[in-house]
């Protein structure tokens, strides 16, 4: 048949023998093998990324639950002890008070002033063995030197009495007769678990609360504080579901890789570029989650917890409800500020951030922003003050942008102050390079800034490697926004800082041209 090479036909001289696909086939085979290798690397990276993402999500939720349980338990214990100690210091006669609105997992509240134990809220004492144990523990605390008395904090004692685990939380106080006393509350860990910890776990999380048993699991989140008796682990069902998800994605990636091996060079190059983009995107997402998740999860967890508490009616008194409303409001402001910073930074990066500059009296803007933030400062026990000159020149400014600058710097002070929480905002007239203007200074006594970090302090997403900074969270956007806003107003910002001694930010904003003209005319 025409067109077909007969078996008897000879191969023309000069042609090469070998595999039927020839040299081009070798290139295709080599290309296919290279693509297969790249595809397998991509599959492995994607599987690892997916596995890590699933595990990280579960661990973040477990960490959120552990932190919420610890915070709630500590808050309830401290509230009861403050109420009891306050009454004991004000009363006359036996230290007996009517029972308060206390959590149901607390077994008893006691007081000891050197002679005997008093049971708070209910007359009588517990059984003999428990009473002896209580007496021994409270006397030991009561006999400590005066230097370890009131104001030092609280003592937490763990023991086993009458075949049951007991936890005793104690606090020293001064009596009306200038003597010492100790107030204590007692609870059983299992009751704490049933009434406080387990309600935080939902069936959708794929997590369970267990005692440490040494059973091999991919990970476990230990509890801490008053709830240290347990740890959070993934349930067997959630582990099986994760494995199924990973296997499904693995098969999908392998199938795509095999299909890509059969494509042409252009398709191979395209798929390679696509794989690189996907990997880069995954890394960007991972970096974003790592930077922002800690800042988002705490206010969200708090808002959800107190909202559910209010919705379920567990806040039985108006005082408690108002306290929960205040917490929700405070955390909402914090979350809103974080989101606004992220949105504003994205607008700046896209050159879409605009300012409406008008002659503005900065005293009013700064005072309103400061007063709106006072509850946050008071909540964290700050010593704070606002000092302003009686007369300031007008400044061409965007009110909202200047308010954001003040808010970010106050929030920065709040975040990085520890042992000596103190903030002073000083607003005064100043002259820089023959230009009159307003100088706004923020002084704190926080942890300070390392000299090597000064140069990059105002870069977007910059976080110092200092462990004291890392453990306080943050996105690294606040100071970058402050610098951009100040420079957009024609101003300048300077920082002075010494480790452990505190930091001072100085912002100079030039006066409005109309103000300088009027001052020149009057002179």
Coordinates of C-alpha atoms in Angstrom, one line a residue:
X1 CA 0.0 0.0 0.0
X2 CA 1.3 3.4 -0.9
X3 CA 2.6 5.5 1.9
X4 CA 3.7 2.5 4.1
X5 CA 7.2 1.3 4.4
X6 CA 7.5 -2.2 3.4
X7 CA 9.5 -4.6 5.6
X8 CA 12.0 -5.3 2.7
X9 CA 12.7 -1.6 2.2
X10 CA 16.1 -0.4 3.2
X11 CA 16.8 2.5 5.4
X12 CA 18.4 5.4 3.4
X13 CA 22.0 6.1 4.0
X14 CA 22.7 8.8 6.5
X15 CA 19.7 8.0 8.6
X16 CA 20.1 6.9 12.2
X17 CA 18.8 3.9 13.8
X18 CA 17.3 3.7 17.3
X19 CA 14.0 4.1 19.1
X20 CA 11.1 4.8 16.8
X21 CA 10.5 8.3 18.3
X22 CA 13.9 9.6 17.4
X23 CA 15.9 12.4 18.9
X24 CA 12.8 14.6 19.4
X25 CA 11.2 11.8 21.3
X26 CA 14.2 11.8 23.6
X27 CA 13.7 15.5 24.3
X28 CA 10.1 14.9 25.0
X29 CA 10.9 12.0 27.3
X30 CA 13.4 14.1 29.2
X31 CA 11.0 16.9 29.4
X32 CA 8.3 14.6 30.6
X33 CA 10.6 13.2 33.3
X34 CA 11.6 16.7 34.3
X35 CA 7.9 17.6 34.5
X36 CA 7.2 14.5 36.5
X37 CA 9.9 15.4 39.0
X38 CA 8.6 19.0 39.3
X39 CA 5.1 17.6 39.6
X40 CA 6.0 15.2 42.4
X41 CA 7.8 18.0 44.2
X42 CA 4.7 20.2 43.8
X43 CA 2.5 17.3 45.1
X44 CA 4.7 16.7 48.2
X45 CA 4.8 20.4 49.0
X46 CA 1.0 20.8 48.6
X47 CA 0.3 17.7 50.7
X48 CA 2.7 19.0 53.5
X49 CA 1.1 22.5 53.2
X50 CA -2.4 21.0 53.4
X51 CA -1.5 18.7 56.3
X52 CA 0.1 21.6 58.2
X53 CA -2.8 23.9 57.5
X54 CA -5.4 21.4 58.8
X55 CA -3.3 20.8 61.9
X56 CA -2.7 24.5 62.4
X57 CA -6.4 25.3 62.2
X58 CA -7.2 22.7 64.9
X59 CA -4.3 23.8 67.1
X60 CA -5.3 27.5 66.8
X61 CA -8.9 26.5 67.9
X62 CA -7.4 24.4 70.8
X63 CA -5.2 27.3 71.9
X64 CA -8.2 29.6 71.8
X65 CA -10.3 27.3 73.9
X66 CA -7.4 26.8 76.4
X67 CA -6.8 30.5 76.7
X68 CA -10.5 31.3 77.1
X69 CA -10.9 28.6 79.8
X70 CA -7.9 29.9 81.7
X71 CA -9.1 33.5 81.4
X72 CA -12.6 32.8 82.4
X73 CA -11.6 30.6 85.4
X74 CA -9.1 33.2 86.6
X75 CA -11.6 36.0 86.2
X76 CA -14.3 34.2 88.2
X77 CA -11.9 33.2 91.0
X78 CA -10.5 36.7 91.3
X79 CA -14.0 38.2 91.3
X80 CA -15.1 35.9 94.2
X81 CA -11.9 36.5 96.2
X82 CA -12.1 40.3 95.7
X83 CA -15.7 40.3 96.9
X84 CA -14.9 38.2 100.0
X85 CA -11.7 40.0 100.9
X86 CA -13.5 43.4 100.5
X87 CA -16.2 42.3 102.9
X88 CA -13.8 40.8 105.4
X89 CA -11.8 43.9 105.6
X90 CA -14.9 46.1 106.2
X91 CA -16.9 43.9 108.6
X92 CA -17.0 43.7 112.4
X93 CA -17.5 40.4 114.2
X94 CA -17.2 37.0 112.7
X95 CA -16.2 36.9 109.0
X96 CA -19.5 35.5 107.7
X97 CA -21.2 37.0 104.7
X98 CA -24.2 36.1 102.6
X99 CA -23.5 34.0 99.6
X100 CA -22.8 36.0 96.4
X101 CA -23.6 35.2 92.8
X102 CA -20.7 32.8 92.6
X103 CA -20.0 30.1 90.0
X104 CA -21.6 26.8 90.7
X105 CA -18.3 24.9 90.4
X106 CA -17.0 26.5 93.6
X107 CA -17.5 24.0 96.6
X108 CA -16.8 26.4 99.4
X109 CA -15.3 29.8 100.5
X110 CA -13.4 30.0 103.8
X111 CA -11.6 32.5 106.0
X112 CA -8.9 32.0 108.6
X113 CA -7.6 34.7 111.0
X114 CA -5.4 32.6 113.2
X115 CA -7.8 30.8 115.6
X116 CA -10.2 28.9 113.5
X117 CA -11.7 28.4 110.1
X118 CA -14.9 30.2 109.1
X119 CA -17.1 29.1 106.3
X120 CA -18.3 32.0 104.2
X121 CA -21.9 32.1 103.1
X122 CA -23.0 28.9 104.8
X123 CA -22.7 28.0 108.5
X124 CA -20.7 25.0 109.6
X125 CA -17.5 23.3 108.4
X126 CA -16.8 20.4 106.1
X127 CA -15.8 16.9 107.3
X128 CA -13.0 16.3 109.8
X129 CA -10.4 15.2 107.3
X130 CA -11.1 18.1 104.9
X131 CA -11.3 20.5 107.7
X132 CA -7.9 19.5 109.0
X133 CA -6.4 19.8 105.6
X134 CA -7.9 23.2 105.1
X135 CA -6.7 24.3 108.6
X136 CA -3.2 23.2 107.9
X137 CA -3.0 24.8 104.5
X138 CA -4.5 28.2 105.6
X139 CA -2.3 28.3 108.7
X140 CA 0.8 27.8 106.6
X141 CA -0.1 30.7 104.4
X142 CA -1.1 32.8 107.4
X143 CA 2.2 32.3 109.2
X144 CA 4.3 33.7 106.4
X145 CA 6.2 36.9 107.1
X146 CA 4.4 40.2 106.7
X147 CA 6.5 40.9 103.6
X148 CA 4.6 38.1 101.9
X149 CA 1.2 39.4 103.0
X150 CA -1.5 41.4 101.2
X151 CA -0.9 42.5 97.7
X152 CA 1.5 39.8 96.7
X153 CA -1.1 37.8 94.7
X154 CA -2.8 34.5 95.3
X155 CA -1.6 31.0 96.3
X156 CA -2.9 27.9 94.5
X157 CA -2.7 24.6 96.4
X158 CA -3.4 21.2 94.9
X159 CA -4.2 18.2 97.0
X160 CA -6.2 15.0 97.4
X161 CA -8.6 14.8 100.4
X162 CA -11.2 12.1 101.1
X163 CA -10.3 10.3 97.9
X164 CA -11.0 13.4 95.7
X165 CA -8.8 16.0 94.1
X166 CA -9.1 19.5 95.6
X167 CA -7.8 22.9 94.6
X168 CA -7.5 25.7 97.1
X169 CA -7.0 29.3 95.9
X170 CA -6.0 31.7 98.7
X171 CA -5.4 35.4 99.2
X172 CA -4.0 37.3 102.2
X173 CA -5.7 40.4 103.6
X174 CA -5.5 42.8 106.6
X175 CA -8.2 42.7 109.2
X176 CA -9.8 45.6 111.0
X177 CA -7.7 44.8 114.1
X178 CA -4.5 45.3 112.1
X179 CA -4.0 41.5 111.9
X180 CA -3.6 39.2 109.0
X181 CA -6.2 36.9 107.5
X182 CA -6.5 34.6 104.6
X183 CA -9.5 34.0 102.4
X184 CA -9.8 30.9 100.2
X185 CA -12.1 29.2 97.8
X186 CA -12.1 25.5 97.1
X187 CA -13.3 23.5 94.1
X188 CA -13.0 20.0 92.6
X189 CA -11.4 19.9 89.1
X190 CA -14.1 17.7 87.7
X191 CA -16.8 20.2 88.6
X192 CA -14.7 22.9 87.0
X193 CA -14.5 20.8 83.9
X194 CA -18.2 20.1 83.7
X195 CA -19.4 23.6 84.5
X196 CA -16.8 25.8 82.7
X197 CA -14.4 24.0 80.3
X198 CA -16.5 21.4 78.5
X199 CA -19.2 24.0 77.4
X200 CA -16.4 25.7 75.4
X201 CA -15.9 22.6 73.3
X202 CA -18.4 22.1 70.4
X203 CA -18.9 19.0 68.4
X204 CA -17.9 20.7 65.2
X205 CA -14.3 21.4 66.4
X206 CA -13.1 17.8 66.3
X207 CA -11.5 18.2 69.7
X208 CA -11.8 16.5 73.0
X209 CA -10.7 17.2 76.5
X210 CA -8.6 14.4 78.1
X211 CA -6.3 13.8 80.9
X212 CA -2.6 13.3 79.9
X213 CA -2.3 9.6 79.2
X214 CA 0.7 9.3 76.9
X215 CA -1.5 8.0 74.0
X216 CA 0.2 8.9 70.7
X217 CA -1.6 11.7 68.9
X218 CA -0.2 14.0 66.2
X219 CA -0.4 16.9 68.7
X220 CA -1.9 18.0 72.0
X221 CA -2.6 21.4 73.5
X222 CA -1.9 21.4 77.3
X223 CA -4.1 23.5 79.5
X224 CA -2.6 25.9 82.1
X225 CA -3.5 27.9 85.1
X226 CA -6.5 26.5 87.1
X227 CA -7.4 24.2 84.3
X228 CA -4.0 22.5 84.0
X229 CA -5.4 19.0 84.8
X230 CA -6.3 18.3 81.1
X231 CA -5.1 18.7 77.6
X232 CA -7.0 19.2 74.3
X233 CA -6.4 16.6 71.6
X234 CA -8.0 15.9 68.2
X235 CA -10.7 13.2 68.2
X236 CA -10.1 9.9 66.3
X237 CA -12.9 10.9 63.9
X238 CA -11.3 14.3 63.1
X239 CA -7.9 12.6 62.4
X240 CA -9.6 10.1 60.0
X241 CA -11.3 13.0 58.3
X242 CA -8.1 14.9 57.9
X243 CA -6.3 11.8 56.5
X244 CA -9.2 11.3 54.0
X245 CA -8.9 15.0 52.9
X246 CA -5.1 14.7 52.5
X247 CA -5.4 11.5 50.5
X248 CA -8.1 13.0 48.3
X249 CA -6.0 16.0 47.6
X250 CA -3.0 13.9 47.0
X251 CA -4.8 11.7 44.4
X252 CA -6.1 14.9 42.7
X253 CA -2.6 16.4 42.5
X254 CA -1.0 13.2 41.2
X255 CA -3.7 12.9 38.5
X256 CA -3.1 16.5 37.4
X257 CA 0.6 15.8 37.3
X258 CA 0.2 12.7 35.1
X259 CA -2.1 14.6 32.8
X260 CA 0.5 17.5 32.6
X261 CA 3.2 15.0 31.6
X262 CA 1.3 14.4 28.3
X263 CA 1.1 18.1 27.4
X264 CA 3.4 20.0 25.1
X265 CA 6.3 22.2 26.1
X266 CA 4.1 25.3 26.3
X267 CA 1.6 23.6 28.6
X268 CA 4.5 22.3 30.7
X269 CA 6.0 25.8 31.1
X270 CA 2.5 27.2 31.9
X271 CA 1.8 24.5 34.5
X272 CA 5.3 25.1 36.1
X273 CA 4.6 28.9 36.4
X274 CA 1.1 28.1 37.8
X275 CA 2.6 25.8 40.4
X276 CA 5.1 28.5 41.4
X277 CA 2.3 31.0 41.7
X278 CA 0.3 28.6 43.8
X279 CA 3.2 27.9 46.1
X280 CA 3.9 31.6 46.5
X281 CA 0.3 32.2 47.2
X282 CA 0.2 29.5 49.8
X283 CA 3.3 31.0 51.5
X284 CA 1.7 34.5 51.4
X285 CA -1.4 33.1 53.0
X286 CA 0.7 31.3 55.7
X287 CA 2.6 34.5 56.5
X288 CA -0.6 36.5 56.7
X289 CA -2.2 34.0 59.0
X290 CA 0.9 33.9 61.2
X291 CA 1.0 37.7 61.5
X292 CA -2.7 38.4 62.0
X293 CA -4.2 35.3 63.5
X294 CA -3.1 36.1 67.1
X295 CA -4.4 39.6 66.8
X296 CA -7.8 38.4 65.5
X297 CA -8.4 35.3 67.5
X298 CA -8.3 36.9 71.0
X299 CA -11.0 39.7 70.5
X300 CA -13.1 37.3 68.4
X301 CA -13.0 34.6 71.0
X302 CA -13.8 37.0 73.8
X303 CA -16.7 38.6 71.8
X304 CA -18.1 35.2 71.0
X305 CA -17.7 33.9 74.6
X306 CA -19.4 36.8 76.2
X307 CA -22.1 37.1 73.5
X308 CA -23.0 33.4 74.0
X309 CA -23.0 33.9 77.8
X310 CA -25.4 36.9 77.5
X311 CA -27.6 35.0 74.9
X312 CA -27.9 31.9 77.1
X313 CA -28.9 34.0 80.1
X314 CA -26.0 32.8 82.3
X315 CA -25.3 36.4 83.4
X316 CA -27.9 36.6 86.1
X317 CA -27.3 40.1 87.4
X318 CA -27.4 43.5 85.7
X319 CA -23.9 44.2 87.0
X320 CA -22.6 41.1 85.2
X321 CA -24.4 41.9 82.0
X322 CA -23.0 45.5 82.0
X323 CA -19.5 44.1 82.6
X324 CA -19.9 41.7 79.7
X325 CA -21.2 44.5 77.4
X326 CA -18.2 46.6 78.3
X327 CA -15.8 43.7 77.4
X328 CA -17.6 43.2 74.1
X329 CA -17.5 46.9 73.3
X330 CA -13.8 47.1 74.1
X331 CA -12.8 44.1 72.1
X332 CA -15.0 45.3 69.2
X333 CA -13.1 48.7 69.1
X334 CA -9.8 46.8 69.2
X335 CA -10.9 44.5 66.3
X336 CA -12.2 47.5 64.3
X337 CA -8.9 49.3 64.7
X338 CA -7.0 46.3 63.5
X339 CA -9.2 45.9 60.4
X340 CA -9.0 49.6 59.6
X341 CA -5.2 49.5 59.8
X342 CA -5.1 46.6 57.3
X343 CA -7.6 48.3 54.9
X344 CA -5.8 51.6 55.1
X345 CA -2.4 50.0 54.5
X346 CA -3.8 48.2 51.4
X347 CA -5.1 51.6 50.1
X348 CA -1.7 53.1 50.6
X349 CA 0.0 50.3 48.8
X350 CA -2.4 50.8 45.9
X351 CA -2.0 54.6 46.0
X352 CA -5.7 55.0 46.7
X353 CA -5.5 56.6 50.1
X354 CA -6.8 60.2 50.0
X355 CA -6.9 62.9 52.7
X356 CA -9.2 65.9 53.1
X357 CA -7.1 68.6 54.5
X358 CA -8.8 71.5 56.3
X359 CA -7.6 74.1 58.8
X360 CA -8.2 72.1 62.0
X361 CA -7.8 72.8 65.8
X362 CA -5.8 69.7 66.8
X363 CA -6.7 70.1 70.5
X364 CA -10.3 69.0 69.8
X365 CA -9.2 66.0 67.7
X366 CA -6.6 64.8 70.2
X367 CA -8.8 65.3 73.2
X368 CA -11.7 63.4 71.7
X369 CA -9.5 60.5 70.6
X370 CA -7.7 60.4 74.0
X371 CA -11.0 60.4 75.9
X372 CA -12.4 57.6 73.8
X373 CA -9.3 55.5 74.6
X374 CA -9.3 56.3 78.4
X375 CA -11.4 53.2 79.3
X376 CA -8.8 51.0 77.6
X377 CA -6.0 52.7 79.5
X378 CA -7.9 52.4 82.8
X379 CA -8.7 48.8 82.2
X380 CA -5.0 48.1 82.0
X381 CA -4.2 50.2 85.1
X382 CA -2.3 53.0 83.2
X383 CA -1.2 56.2 84.7
X384 CA -2.1 58.6 81.9
X385 CA -2.4 62.3 81.3
X386 CA -3.0 64.8 78.4
X387 CA -1.2 68.1 78.5
X388 CA -2.0 70.7 75.9
X389 CA -1.1 74.4 75.4
X390 CA -3.9 76.9 75.7
X391 CA -3.3 78.2 72.2
X392 CA -2.3 76.2 69.2
X393 CA -2.0 77.2 65.5
X394 CA -4.5 75.7 63.1
X395 CA -3.1 72.8 61.0
X396 CA -4.2 71.7 57.5
X397 CA -5.3 68.2 58.5
X398 CA -7.7 65.3 57.9
X399 CA -9.4 64.8 61.3
X400 CA -9.9 61.1 60.9
X401 CA -6.3 60.5 59.8
X402 CA -4.9 62.5 62.8
X403 CA -7.3 60.5 65.1
X404 CA -5.9 57.3 63.6
X405 CA -2.3 58.5 64.3
X406 CA -3.1 59.2 68.0
X407 CA -5.0 56.0 68.4
X408 CA -2.3 53.8 66.9
X409 CA 0.4 55.4 69.1
X410 CA -1.7 55.0 72.2
X411 CA -2.4 51.4 71.3
X412 CA 1.3 50.9 70.7
X413 CA 2.0 52.2 74.2
X414 CA -0.7 49.9 75.6
X415 CA 0.8 46.9 73.9
X416 CA 4.4 47.3 74.8
X417 CA 4.2 48.6 78.4
X418 CA 4.5 46.1 81.2
X419 CA 5.9 46.8 84.7
X420 CA 5.3 50.6 84.7
X421 CA 2.2 51.4 82.6
X422 CA 2.5 55.1 82.1
X423 CA 1.5 57.4 79.2
X424 CA 1.9 61.2 78.7
X425 CA 0.7 63.0 75.7
X426 CA 2.1 66.5 75.4
X427 CA 0.8 68.9 72.7
X428 CA 2.5 72.3 72.3
X429 CA 3.6 74.9 69.8
X430 CA 6.9 74.5 68.2
X431 CA 9.1 75.8 65.3
X432 CA 11.0 73.6 62.9
X433 CA 13.1 75.0 60.1
X434 CA 11.5 78.4 60.5
X435 CA 8.0 76.9 60.2
X436 CA 5.6 77.2 63.0
X437 CA 3.5 74.2 63.9
X438 CA 2.3 71.8 66.5
X439 CA 4.5 69.2 68.3
X440 CA 2.7 66.1 69.6
X441 CA 4.8 63.9 72.0
X442 CA 3.9 60.5 73.3
X443 CA 6.0 59.4 76.3
X444 CA 5.8 55.9 77.8
X445 CA 7.9 53.8 80.2
X446 CA 7.5 50.6 78.2
X447 CA 10.0 47.9 77.1
X448 CA 11.8 50.2 74.7
X449 CA 13.2 49.6 71.2
X450 CA 16.6 48.1 70.3
X451 CA 19.0 50.5 68.5
X452 CA 19.3 48.1 65.6
X453 CA 15.5 48.2 65.0
X454 CA 15.2 52.0 64.7
X455 CA 16.0 52.1 61.0
X456 CA 13.2 49.6 60.1
X457 CA 10.6 50.7 62.7
X458 CA 8.3 52.4 60.2
X459 CA 8.4 49.7 57.5
X460 CA 5.2 47.8 56.7
X461 CA 4.9 44.4 58.3
X462 CA 8.2 44.8 60.2
X463 CA 8.2 43.0 63.5
X464 CA 11.4 43.1 65.7
X465 CA 13.1 39.8 66.5
X466 CA 13.0 40.7 70.2
X467 CA 11.1 38.0 72.1
X468 CA 9.4 40.6 74.2
X469 CA 7.8 42.1 71.0
X470 CA 6.9 38.7 69.5
X471 CA 5.0 37.5 72.5
X472 CA 2.8 40.6 72.4
X473 CA 1.4 40.0 68.9
X474 CA 0.7 42.6 66.3
X475 CA 0.7 43.0 62.5
X476 CA 3.5 45.5 62.0
X477 CA 1.2 48.0 60.2
X478 CA 0.5 50.7 62.9
X479 CA 3.7 52.7 62.8
X480 CA 3.9 52.4 59.0
X481 CA 0.5 54.0 58.8
X482 CA 1.5 56.7 61.3
X483 CA 4.5 57.7 59.3
X484 CA 2.6 57.8 56.0
X485 CA -0.2 59.9 57.4
X486 CA 2.3 62.4 59.1
X487 CA 4.3 62.8 55.9
X488 CA 1.2 63.2 53.8
X489 CA 0.4 66.2 56.1
X490 CA 3.8 67.7 55.4
X491 CA 5.0 66.7 58.9
X492 CA 7.8 64.6 60.4
X493 CA 8.0 61.9 63.1
X494 CA 11.0 61.1 65.3
X495 CA 11.5 58.4 67.9
X496 CA 13.8 58.2 70.9
X497 CA 14.0 55.0 73.0
X498 CA 16.1 53.2 75.5
X499 CA 15.6 49.5 76.4
X500 CA 13.5 49.1 79.6
X501 CA 13.5 52.9 80.0
X502 CA 10.6 53.7 77.6
X503 CA 10.0 55.4 74.2
X504 CA 9.1 58.9 73.0
X505 CA 7.5 59.6 69.6
X506 CA 7.5 63.2 68.5
X507 CA 5.2 64.3 65.6
X508 CA 5.6 67.8 64.1
X509 CA 2.8 69.1 61.9
X510 CA 3.3 72.5 60.2
X511 CA 0.7 75.2 60.8
X512 CA -1.8 76.1 58.1
X513 CA -0.5 78.7 55.7
X514 CA -3.4 81.0 56.6
X515 CA -2.3 80.8 60.2
X516 CA 1.3 81.6 59.4
X517 CA 0.2 84.5 57.1
X518 CA -2.0 86.0 59.8
X519 CA 0.8 85.7 62.4
X520 CA 3.2 87.4 60.0
X521 CA 0.8 90.2 59.4
X522 CA 0.2 90.8 63.1
X523 CA 3.9 90.8 63.8

